[in-house]
mmCIF file of C-alpha atoms in Angstrom:
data_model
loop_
_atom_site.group_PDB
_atom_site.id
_atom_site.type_symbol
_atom_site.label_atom_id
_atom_site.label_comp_id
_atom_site.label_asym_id
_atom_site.label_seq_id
_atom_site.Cartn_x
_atom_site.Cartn_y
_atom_site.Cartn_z
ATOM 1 C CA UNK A 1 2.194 34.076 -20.431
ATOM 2 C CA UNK A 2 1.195 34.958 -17.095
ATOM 3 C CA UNK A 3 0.809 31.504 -14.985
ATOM 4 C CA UNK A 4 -1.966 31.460 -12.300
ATOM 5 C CA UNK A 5 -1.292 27.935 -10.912
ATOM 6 C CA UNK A 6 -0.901 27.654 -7.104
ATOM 7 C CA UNK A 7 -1.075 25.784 -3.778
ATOM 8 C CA UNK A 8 -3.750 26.521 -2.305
ATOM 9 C CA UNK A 9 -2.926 25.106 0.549
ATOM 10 C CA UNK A 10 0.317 23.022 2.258
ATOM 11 C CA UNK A 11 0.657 18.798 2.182
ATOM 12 C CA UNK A 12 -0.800 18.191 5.551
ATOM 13 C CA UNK A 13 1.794 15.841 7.060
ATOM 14 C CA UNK A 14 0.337 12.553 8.251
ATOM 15 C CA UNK A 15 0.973 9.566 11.104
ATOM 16 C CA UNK A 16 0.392 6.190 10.285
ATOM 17 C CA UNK A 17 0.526 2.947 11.786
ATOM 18 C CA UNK A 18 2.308 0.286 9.731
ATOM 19 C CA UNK A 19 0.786 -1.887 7.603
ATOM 20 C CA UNK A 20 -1.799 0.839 7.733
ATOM 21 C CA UNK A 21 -3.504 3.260 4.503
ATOM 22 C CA UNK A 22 -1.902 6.429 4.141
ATOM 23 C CA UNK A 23 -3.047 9.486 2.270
ATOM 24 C CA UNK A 24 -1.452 12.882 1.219
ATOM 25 C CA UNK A 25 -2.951 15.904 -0.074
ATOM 26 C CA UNK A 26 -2.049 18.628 -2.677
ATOM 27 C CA UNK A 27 -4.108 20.871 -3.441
ATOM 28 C CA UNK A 28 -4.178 23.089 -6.562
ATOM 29 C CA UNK A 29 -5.629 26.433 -7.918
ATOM 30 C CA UNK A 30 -5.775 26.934 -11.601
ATOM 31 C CA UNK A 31 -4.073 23.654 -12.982
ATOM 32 C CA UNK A 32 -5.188 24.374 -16.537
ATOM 33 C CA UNK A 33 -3.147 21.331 -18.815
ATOM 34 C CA UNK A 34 -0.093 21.920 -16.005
ATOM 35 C CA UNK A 35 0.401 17.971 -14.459
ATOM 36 C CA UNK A 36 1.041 16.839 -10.879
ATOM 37 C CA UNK A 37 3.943 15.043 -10.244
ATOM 38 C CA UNK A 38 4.534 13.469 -6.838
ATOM 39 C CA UNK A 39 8.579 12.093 -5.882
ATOM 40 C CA UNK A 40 9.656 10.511 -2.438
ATOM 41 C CA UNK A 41 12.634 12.686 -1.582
ATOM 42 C CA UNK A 42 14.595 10.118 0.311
ATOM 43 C CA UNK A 43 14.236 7.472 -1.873
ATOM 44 C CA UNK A 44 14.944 9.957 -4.478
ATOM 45 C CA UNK A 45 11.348 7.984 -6.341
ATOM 46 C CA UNK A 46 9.331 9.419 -9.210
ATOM 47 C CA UNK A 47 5.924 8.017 -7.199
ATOM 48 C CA UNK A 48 3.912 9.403 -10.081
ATOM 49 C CA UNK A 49 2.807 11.975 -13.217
ATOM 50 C CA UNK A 50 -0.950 13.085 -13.629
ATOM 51 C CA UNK A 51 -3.047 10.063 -13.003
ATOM 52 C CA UNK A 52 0.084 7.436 -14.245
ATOM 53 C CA UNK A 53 1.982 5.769 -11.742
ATOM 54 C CA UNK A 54 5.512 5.420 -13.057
ATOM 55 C CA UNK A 55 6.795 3.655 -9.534
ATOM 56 C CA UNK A 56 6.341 -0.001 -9.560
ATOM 57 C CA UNK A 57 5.270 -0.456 -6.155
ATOM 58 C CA UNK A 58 1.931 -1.244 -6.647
ATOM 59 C CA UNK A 59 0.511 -0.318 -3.054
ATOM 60 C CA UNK A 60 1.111 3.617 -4.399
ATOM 61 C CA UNK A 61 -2.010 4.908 -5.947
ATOM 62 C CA UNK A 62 -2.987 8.607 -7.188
ATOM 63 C CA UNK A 63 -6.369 9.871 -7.361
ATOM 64 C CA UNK A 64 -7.716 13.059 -8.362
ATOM 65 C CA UNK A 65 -10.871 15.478 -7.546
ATOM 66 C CA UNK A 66 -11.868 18.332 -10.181
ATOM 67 C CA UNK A 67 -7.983 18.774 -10.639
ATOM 68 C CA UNK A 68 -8.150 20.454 -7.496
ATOM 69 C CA UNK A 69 -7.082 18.181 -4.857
ATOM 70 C CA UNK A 70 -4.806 15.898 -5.846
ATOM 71 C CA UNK A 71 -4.250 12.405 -2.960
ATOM 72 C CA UNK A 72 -0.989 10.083 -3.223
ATOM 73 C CA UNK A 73 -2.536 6.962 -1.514
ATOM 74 C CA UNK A 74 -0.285 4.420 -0.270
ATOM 75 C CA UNK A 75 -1.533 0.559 1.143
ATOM 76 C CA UNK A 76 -0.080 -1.430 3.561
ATOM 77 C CA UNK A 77 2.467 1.518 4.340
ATOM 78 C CA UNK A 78 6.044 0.217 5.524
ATOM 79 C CA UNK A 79 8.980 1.569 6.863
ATOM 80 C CA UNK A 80 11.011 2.848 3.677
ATOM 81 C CA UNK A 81 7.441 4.141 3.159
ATOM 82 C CA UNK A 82 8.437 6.868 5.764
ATOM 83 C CA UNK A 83 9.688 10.528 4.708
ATOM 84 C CA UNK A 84 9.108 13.665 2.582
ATOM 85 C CA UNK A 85 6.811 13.644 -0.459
ATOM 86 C CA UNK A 86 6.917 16.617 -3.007
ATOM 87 C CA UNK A 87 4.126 17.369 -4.818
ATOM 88 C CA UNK A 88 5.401 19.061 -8.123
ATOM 89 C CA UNK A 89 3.273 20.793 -10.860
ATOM 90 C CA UNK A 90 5.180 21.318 -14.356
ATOM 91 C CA UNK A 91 4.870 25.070 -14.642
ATOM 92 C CA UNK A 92 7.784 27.368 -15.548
ATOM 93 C CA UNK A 93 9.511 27.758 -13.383
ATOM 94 C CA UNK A 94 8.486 24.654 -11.385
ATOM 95 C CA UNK A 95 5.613 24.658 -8.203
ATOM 96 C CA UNK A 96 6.783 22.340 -5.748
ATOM 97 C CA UNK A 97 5.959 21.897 -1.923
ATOM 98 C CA UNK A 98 6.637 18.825 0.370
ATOM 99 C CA UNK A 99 4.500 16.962 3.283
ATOM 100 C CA UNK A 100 6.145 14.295 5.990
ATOM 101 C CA UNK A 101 4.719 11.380 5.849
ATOM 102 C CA UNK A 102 5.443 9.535 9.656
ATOM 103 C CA UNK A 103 5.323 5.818 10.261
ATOM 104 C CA UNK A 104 5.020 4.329 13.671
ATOM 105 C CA UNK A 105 5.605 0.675 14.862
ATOM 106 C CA UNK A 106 3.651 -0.862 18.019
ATOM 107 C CA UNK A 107 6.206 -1.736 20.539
ATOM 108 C CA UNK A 108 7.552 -5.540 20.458
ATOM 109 C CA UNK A 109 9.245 -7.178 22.850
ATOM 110 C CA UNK A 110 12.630 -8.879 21.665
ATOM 111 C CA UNK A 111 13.040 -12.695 23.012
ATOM 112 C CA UNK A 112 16.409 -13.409 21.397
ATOM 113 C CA UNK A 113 17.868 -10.000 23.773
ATOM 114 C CA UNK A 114 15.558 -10.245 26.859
ATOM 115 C CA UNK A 115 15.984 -12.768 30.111
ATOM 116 C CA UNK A 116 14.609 -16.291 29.765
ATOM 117 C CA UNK A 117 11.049 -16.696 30.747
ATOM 118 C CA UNK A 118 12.125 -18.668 33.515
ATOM 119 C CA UNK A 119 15.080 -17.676 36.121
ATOM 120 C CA UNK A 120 16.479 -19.696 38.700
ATOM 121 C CA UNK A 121 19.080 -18.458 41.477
ATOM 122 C CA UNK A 122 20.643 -19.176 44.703
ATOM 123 C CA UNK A 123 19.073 -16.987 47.645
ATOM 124 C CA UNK A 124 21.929 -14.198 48.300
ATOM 125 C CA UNK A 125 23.355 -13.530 45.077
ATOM 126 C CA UNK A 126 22.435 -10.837 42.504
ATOM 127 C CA UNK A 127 20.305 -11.422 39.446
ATOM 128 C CA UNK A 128 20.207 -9.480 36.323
ATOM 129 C CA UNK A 129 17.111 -9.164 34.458
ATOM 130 C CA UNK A 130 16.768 -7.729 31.093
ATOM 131 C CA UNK A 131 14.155 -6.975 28.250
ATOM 132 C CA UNK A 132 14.883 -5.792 25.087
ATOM 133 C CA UNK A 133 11.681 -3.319 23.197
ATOM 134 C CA UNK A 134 11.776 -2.201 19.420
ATOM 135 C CA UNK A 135 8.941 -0.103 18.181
ATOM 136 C CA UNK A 136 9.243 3.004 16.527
ATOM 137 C CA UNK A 137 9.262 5.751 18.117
ATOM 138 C CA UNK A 138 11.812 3.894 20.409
ATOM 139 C CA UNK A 139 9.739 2.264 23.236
ATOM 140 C CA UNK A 140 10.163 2.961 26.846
ATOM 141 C CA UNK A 141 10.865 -0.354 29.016
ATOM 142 C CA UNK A 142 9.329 -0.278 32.847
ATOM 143 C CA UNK A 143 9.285 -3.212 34.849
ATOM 144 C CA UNK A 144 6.419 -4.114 37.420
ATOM 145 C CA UNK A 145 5.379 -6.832 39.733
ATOM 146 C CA UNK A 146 2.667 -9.140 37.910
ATOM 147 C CA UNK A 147 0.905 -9.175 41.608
ATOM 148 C CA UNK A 148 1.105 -5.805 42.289
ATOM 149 C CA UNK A 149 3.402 -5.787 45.128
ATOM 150 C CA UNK A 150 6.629 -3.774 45.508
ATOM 151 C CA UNK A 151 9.961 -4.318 43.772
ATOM 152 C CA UNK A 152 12.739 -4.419 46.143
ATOM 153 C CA UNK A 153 16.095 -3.297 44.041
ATOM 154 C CA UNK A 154 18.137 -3.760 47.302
ATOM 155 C CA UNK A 155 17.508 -3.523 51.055
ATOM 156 C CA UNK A 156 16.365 -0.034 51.384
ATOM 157 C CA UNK A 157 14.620 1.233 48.925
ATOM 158 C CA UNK A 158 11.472 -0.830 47.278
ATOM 159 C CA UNK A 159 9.667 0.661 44.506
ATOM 160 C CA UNK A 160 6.195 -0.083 42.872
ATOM 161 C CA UNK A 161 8.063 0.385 39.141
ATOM 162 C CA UNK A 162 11.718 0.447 37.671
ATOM 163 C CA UNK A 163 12.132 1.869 34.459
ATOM 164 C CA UNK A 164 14.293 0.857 31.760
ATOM 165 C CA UNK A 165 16.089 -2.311 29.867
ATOM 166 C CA UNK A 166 17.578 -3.694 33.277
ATOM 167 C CA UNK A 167 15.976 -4.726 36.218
ATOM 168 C CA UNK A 168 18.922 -5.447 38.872
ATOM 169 C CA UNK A 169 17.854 -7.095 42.199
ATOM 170 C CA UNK A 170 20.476 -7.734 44.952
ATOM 171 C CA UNK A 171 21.390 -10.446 47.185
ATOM 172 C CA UNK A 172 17.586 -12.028 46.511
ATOM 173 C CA UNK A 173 15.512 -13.774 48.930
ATOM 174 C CA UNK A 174 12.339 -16.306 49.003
ATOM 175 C CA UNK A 175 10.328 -12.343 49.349
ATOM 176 C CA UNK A 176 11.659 -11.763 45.467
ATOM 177 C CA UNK A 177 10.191 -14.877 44.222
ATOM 178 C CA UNK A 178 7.426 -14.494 41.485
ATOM 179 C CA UNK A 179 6.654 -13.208 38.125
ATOM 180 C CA UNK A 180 8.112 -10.060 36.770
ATOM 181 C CA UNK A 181 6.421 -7.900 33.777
ATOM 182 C CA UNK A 182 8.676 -5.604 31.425
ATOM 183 C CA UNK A 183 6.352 -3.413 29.892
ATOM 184 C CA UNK A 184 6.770 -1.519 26.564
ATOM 185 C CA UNK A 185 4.854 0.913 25.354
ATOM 186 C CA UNK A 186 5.411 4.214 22.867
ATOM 187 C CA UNK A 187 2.366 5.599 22.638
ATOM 188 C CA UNK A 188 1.086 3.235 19.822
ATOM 189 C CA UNK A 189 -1.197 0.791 20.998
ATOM 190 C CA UNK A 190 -1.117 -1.912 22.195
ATOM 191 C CA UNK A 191 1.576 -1.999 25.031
ATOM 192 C CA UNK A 192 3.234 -5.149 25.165
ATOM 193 C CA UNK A 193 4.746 -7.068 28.253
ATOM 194 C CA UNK A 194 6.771 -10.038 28.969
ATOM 195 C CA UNK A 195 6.279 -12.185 31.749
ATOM 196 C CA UNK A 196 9.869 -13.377 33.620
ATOM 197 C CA UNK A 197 9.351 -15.903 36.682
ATOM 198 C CA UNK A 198 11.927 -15.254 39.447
ATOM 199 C CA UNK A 199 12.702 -18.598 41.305
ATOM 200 C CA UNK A 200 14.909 -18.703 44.338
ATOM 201 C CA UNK A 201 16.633 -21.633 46.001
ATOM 202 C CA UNK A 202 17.048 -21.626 49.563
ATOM 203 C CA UNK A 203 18.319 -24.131 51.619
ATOM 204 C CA UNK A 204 15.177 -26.424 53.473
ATOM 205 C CA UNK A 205 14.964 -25.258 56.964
ATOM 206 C CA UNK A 206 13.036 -26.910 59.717
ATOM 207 C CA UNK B 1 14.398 -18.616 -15.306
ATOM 208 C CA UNK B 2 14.813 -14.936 -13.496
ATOM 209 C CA UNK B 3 13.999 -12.118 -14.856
ATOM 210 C CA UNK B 4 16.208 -9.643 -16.296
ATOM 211 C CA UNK B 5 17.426 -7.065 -14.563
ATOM 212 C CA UNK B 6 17.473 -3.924 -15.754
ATOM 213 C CA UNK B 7 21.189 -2.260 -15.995
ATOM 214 C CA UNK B 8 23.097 0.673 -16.647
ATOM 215 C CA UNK B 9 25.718 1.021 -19.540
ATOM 216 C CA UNK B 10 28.768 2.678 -18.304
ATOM 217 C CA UNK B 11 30.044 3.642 -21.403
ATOM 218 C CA UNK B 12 27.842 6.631 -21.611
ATOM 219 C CA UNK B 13 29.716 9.398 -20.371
ATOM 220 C CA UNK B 14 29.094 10.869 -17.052
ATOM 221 C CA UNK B 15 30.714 14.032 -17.518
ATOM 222 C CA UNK B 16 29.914 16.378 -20.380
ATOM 223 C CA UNK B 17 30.879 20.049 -21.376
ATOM 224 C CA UNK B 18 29.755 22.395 -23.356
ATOM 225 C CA UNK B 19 29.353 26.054 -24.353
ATOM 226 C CA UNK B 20 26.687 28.312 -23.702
ATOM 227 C CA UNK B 21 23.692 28.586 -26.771
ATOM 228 C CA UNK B 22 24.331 24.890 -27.919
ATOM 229 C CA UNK B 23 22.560 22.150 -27.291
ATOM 230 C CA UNK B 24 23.694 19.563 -24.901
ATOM 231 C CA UNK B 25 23.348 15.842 -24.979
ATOM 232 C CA UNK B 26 22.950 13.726 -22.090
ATOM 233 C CA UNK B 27 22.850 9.813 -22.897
ATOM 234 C CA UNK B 28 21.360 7.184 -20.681
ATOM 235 C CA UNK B 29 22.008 3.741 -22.103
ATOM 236 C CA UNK B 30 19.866 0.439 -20.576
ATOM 237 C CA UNK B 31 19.703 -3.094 -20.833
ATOM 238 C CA UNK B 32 16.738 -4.670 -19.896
ATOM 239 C CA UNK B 33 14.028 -2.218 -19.119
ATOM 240 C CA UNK B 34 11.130 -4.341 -20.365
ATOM 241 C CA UNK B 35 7.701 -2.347 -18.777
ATOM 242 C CA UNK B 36 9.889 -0.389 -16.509
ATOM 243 C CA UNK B 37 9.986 3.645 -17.201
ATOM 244 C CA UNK B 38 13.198 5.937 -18.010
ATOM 245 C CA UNK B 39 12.904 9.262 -16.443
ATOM 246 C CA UNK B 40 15.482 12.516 -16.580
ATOM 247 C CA UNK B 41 15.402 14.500 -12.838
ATOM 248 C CA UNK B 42 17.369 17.662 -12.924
ATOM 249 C CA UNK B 43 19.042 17.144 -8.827
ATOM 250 C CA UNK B 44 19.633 20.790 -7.965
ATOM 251 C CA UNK B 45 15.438 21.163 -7.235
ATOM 252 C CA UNK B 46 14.456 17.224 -8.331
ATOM 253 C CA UNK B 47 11.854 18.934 -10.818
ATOM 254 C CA UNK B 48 11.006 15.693 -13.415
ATOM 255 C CA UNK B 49 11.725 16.799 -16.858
ATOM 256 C CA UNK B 50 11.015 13.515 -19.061
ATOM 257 C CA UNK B 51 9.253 10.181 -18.549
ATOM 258 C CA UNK B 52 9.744 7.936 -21.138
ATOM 259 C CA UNK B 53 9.369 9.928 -24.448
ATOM 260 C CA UNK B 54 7.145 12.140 -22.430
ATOM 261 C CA UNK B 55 7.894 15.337 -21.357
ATOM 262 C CA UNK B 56 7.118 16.867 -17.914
ATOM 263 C CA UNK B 57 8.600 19.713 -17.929
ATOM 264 C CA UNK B 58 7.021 22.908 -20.207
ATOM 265 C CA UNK B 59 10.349 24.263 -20.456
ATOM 266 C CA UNK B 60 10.590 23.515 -24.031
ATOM 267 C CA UNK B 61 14.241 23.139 -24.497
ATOM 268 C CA UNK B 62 14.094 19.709 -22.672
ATOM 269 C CA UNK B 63 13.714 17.254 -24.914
ATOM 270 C CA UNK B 64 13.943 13.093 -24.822
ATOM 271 C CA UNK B 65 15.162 11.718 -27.894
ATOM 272 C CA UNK B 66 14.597 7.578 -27.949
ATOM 273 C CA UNK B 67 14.315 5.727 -30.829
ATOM 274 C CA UNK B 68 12.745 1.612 -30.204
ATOM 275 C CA UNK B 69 15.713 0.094 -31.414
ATOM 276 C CA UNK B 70 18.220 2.155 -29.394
ATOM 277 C CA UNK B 71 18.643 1.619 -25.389
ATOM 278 C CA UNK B 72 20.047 5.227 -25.507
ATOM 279 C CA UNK B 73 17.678 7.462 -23.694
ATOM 280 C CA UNK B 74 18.932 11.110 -24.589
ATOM 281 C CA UNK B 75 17.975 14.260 -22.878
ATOM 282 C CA UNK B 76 18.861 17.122 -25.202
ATOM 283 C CA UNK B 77 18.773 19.944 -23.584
ATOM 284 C CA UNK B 78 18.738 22.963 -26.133
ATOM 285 C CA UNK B 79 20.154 26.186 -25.846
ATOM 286 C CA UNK B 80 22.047 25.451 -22.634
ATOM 287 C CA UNK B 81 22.640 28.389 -20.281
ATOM 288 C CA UNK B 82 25.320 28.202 -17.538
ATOM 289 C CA UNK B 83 22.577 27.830 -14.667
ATOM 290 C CA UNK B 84 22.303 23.837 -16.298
ATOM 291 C CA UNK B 85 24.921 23.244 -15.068
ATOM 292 C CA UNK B 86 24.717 20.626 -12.646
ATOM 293 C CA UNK B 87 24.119 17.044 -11.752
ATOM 294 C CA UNK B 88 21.290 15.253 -14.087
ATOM 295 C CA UNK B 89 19.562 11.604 -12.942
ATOM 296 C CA UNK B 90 18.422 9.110 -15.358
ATOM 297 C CA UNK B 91 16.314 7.296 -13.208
ATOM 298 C CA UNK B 92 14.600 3.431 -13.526
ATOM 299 C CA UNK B 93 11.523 2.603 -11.853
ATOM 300 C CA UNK B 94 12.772 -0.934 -10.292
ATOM 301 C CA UNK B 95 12.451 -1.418 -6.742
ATOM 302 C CA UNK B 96 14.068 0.381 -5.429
ATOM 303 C CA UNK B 97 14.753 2.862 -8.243
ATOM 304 C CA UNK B 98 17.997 2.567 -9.952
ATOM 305 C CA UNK B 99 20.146 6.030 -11.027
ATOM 306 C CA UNK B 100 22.513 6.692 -13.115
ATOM 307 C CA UNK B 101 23.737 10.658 -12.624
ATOM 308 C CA UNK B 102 25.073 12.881 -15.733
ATOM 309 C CA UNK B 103 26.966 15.665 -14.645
ATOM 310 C CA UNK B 104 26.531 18.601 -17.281
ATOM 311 C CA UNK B 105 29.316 21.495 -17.256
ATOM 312 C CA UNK B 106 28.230 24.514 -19.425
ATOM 313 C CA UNK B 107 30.720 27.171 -19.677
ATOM 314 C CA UNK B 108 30.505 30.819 -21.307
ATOM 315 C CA UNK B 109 32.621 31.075 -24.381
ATOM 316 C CA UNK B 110 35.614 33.732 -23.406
ATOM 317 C CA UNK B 111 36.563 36.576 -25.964
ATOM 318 C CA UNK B 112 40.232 37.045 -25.581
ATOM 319 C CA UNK B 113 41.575 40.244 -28.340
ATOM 320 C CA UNK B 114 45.557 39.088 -28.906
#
């Protein structure tokens, strides 16, 4: 028999925030008694058959519309969440067509690998600060002055921002004193900063 | 008390031959599946062909044979053609899914005039 099942359109790929709903899309021409099967290719997961859920994660969720359109809802989404889904329909030989499902992570800021909030040096020497992001995708680390004021790396050059993990000041004086901000941000909101307080001894002078 | 897990038997085999126009067995044994489902997943294009003592696929030579008192799920596959062949996942729905992969080698049956 002739089989007149088709896409009738692709699995529009999706970006979600975690801990966010997610939703994906098949849509179908002609289903007939043919079911829709959906399978997570990395995790290798039978998600679901028809309108029975045969994963045990309970935040998936099918949900159906004149057997046309056929959504694979997930809750909550997570990480492992992330990847290709295949929608499948039983026919002979087998429909099947995939949509990415993308999961992105505000930026954090990482205590355990970033400076103290507190820093205390000896006017003259050099002083190291770092700040540690994690996000997904990766964040991108800039450093500022909390006042506004210019960052002096070294004698020549100062600069209103320094990007990256490392903020390296040399041979500091009482002029570097005050409170840094590392700033992370990835394009998922909200940007996150950590506040690092530069203090600098110097002998008393009269 | 935990709950059981669900496991794999290893003494099913993981390698099985046969010749073109028979059918082919493919045995799944588990322990402890409680609620949890059984499915058969043909690798080469992941297209599901059984869930529990359903089956998926409308190719009718795929067929799940399970009685209640056996923990043998068994995909019998009739008719097998050389393009089987290939690499066949019993899959549990725990989190995260547990697999246990038949390979299936069907070979034509050689004529030789001595």
């Amino acid at each position: 028999a002739v089989c007149d099942v088709r896409f009738s359109g692709g699995i529009r790929n999706e970006t979600v925030t975690l801990g966010r709903d997610a939703s994906l899309e098949c849509t179908v021409e002609g289903l007939g008694n043919h079911k829709v099967g959906w399978i997570h290719l990395k995790r290798q997961m039978i998600v679901a058959v028809h309108t029975r859920m045969i994963t045990r994660i309970s935040r998936y969720s099918v949900t159906h519309e004149d057997d046309k359109t056929w959504t694979l809802h997930i809750n909550g989404v997570r990480e492992e969440d992330r990847g290709y889904y295949m929608c499948q329909v039983n026919t002979k030989p087998a429909l099947s067509q995939v949509g990415y499902l993308r999961v992105v992570v505000p930026p954090t800021i990482v205590d355990e690998d970033s400076s103290d909030s507190e820093i205390q040096v000896r006017e003259k020497k050099n002083v190291t600060l770092r700040c540690s992001g994690r996000g997904r995708p990766d964040p991108r680390l800039m450093w500022r002055r909390e006042d506004g004021s210019m960052i002096v790396p070294d004698d020549r050059n100062p600069v209103r921002q320094v990007d990256g993990e490392v903020l390296q000041l040399a041979s500091v004086s009482r002029t570097h004193m005050g409170s840094y901000l590392c700033i992370a941000s990835n394009g998922v909101p909200p940007s996150v900063s950590k506040r690092i307080t530069l203090k600098v001894e110097f002998p008393p002078q009269i | 008390v935990l709950p059981q897990r669900p496991l794999f038997d290893d003494a099913a085999p993981k390698n099985i031959s046969g010749l073109t126009g028979n059918a082919a067995y493919l045995h799944c044994l588990v322990h402890n599946l409680a609620n949890r489902s059984v499915s058969w997943i043909r690798q080469r294009d992941l297209h599901i062909l059984t869930v529990d003592r359903y089956t998926y696929t409308t190719d009718q030579r795929f067929q799940v044979i399970h009685s209640e008192i056996s923990k043998d799920w068994i995909l019998k596959i009739k008719y097998a053609q050389v393009r089987d062949s290939g690499n066949y996942e019993c899959q549990i729905s725990t989190k995260p899914v547990k697999s246990y992969i038949v390979r299936l080698n069907i070979f034509a049956p050689q004529a030789r005039i001595v």
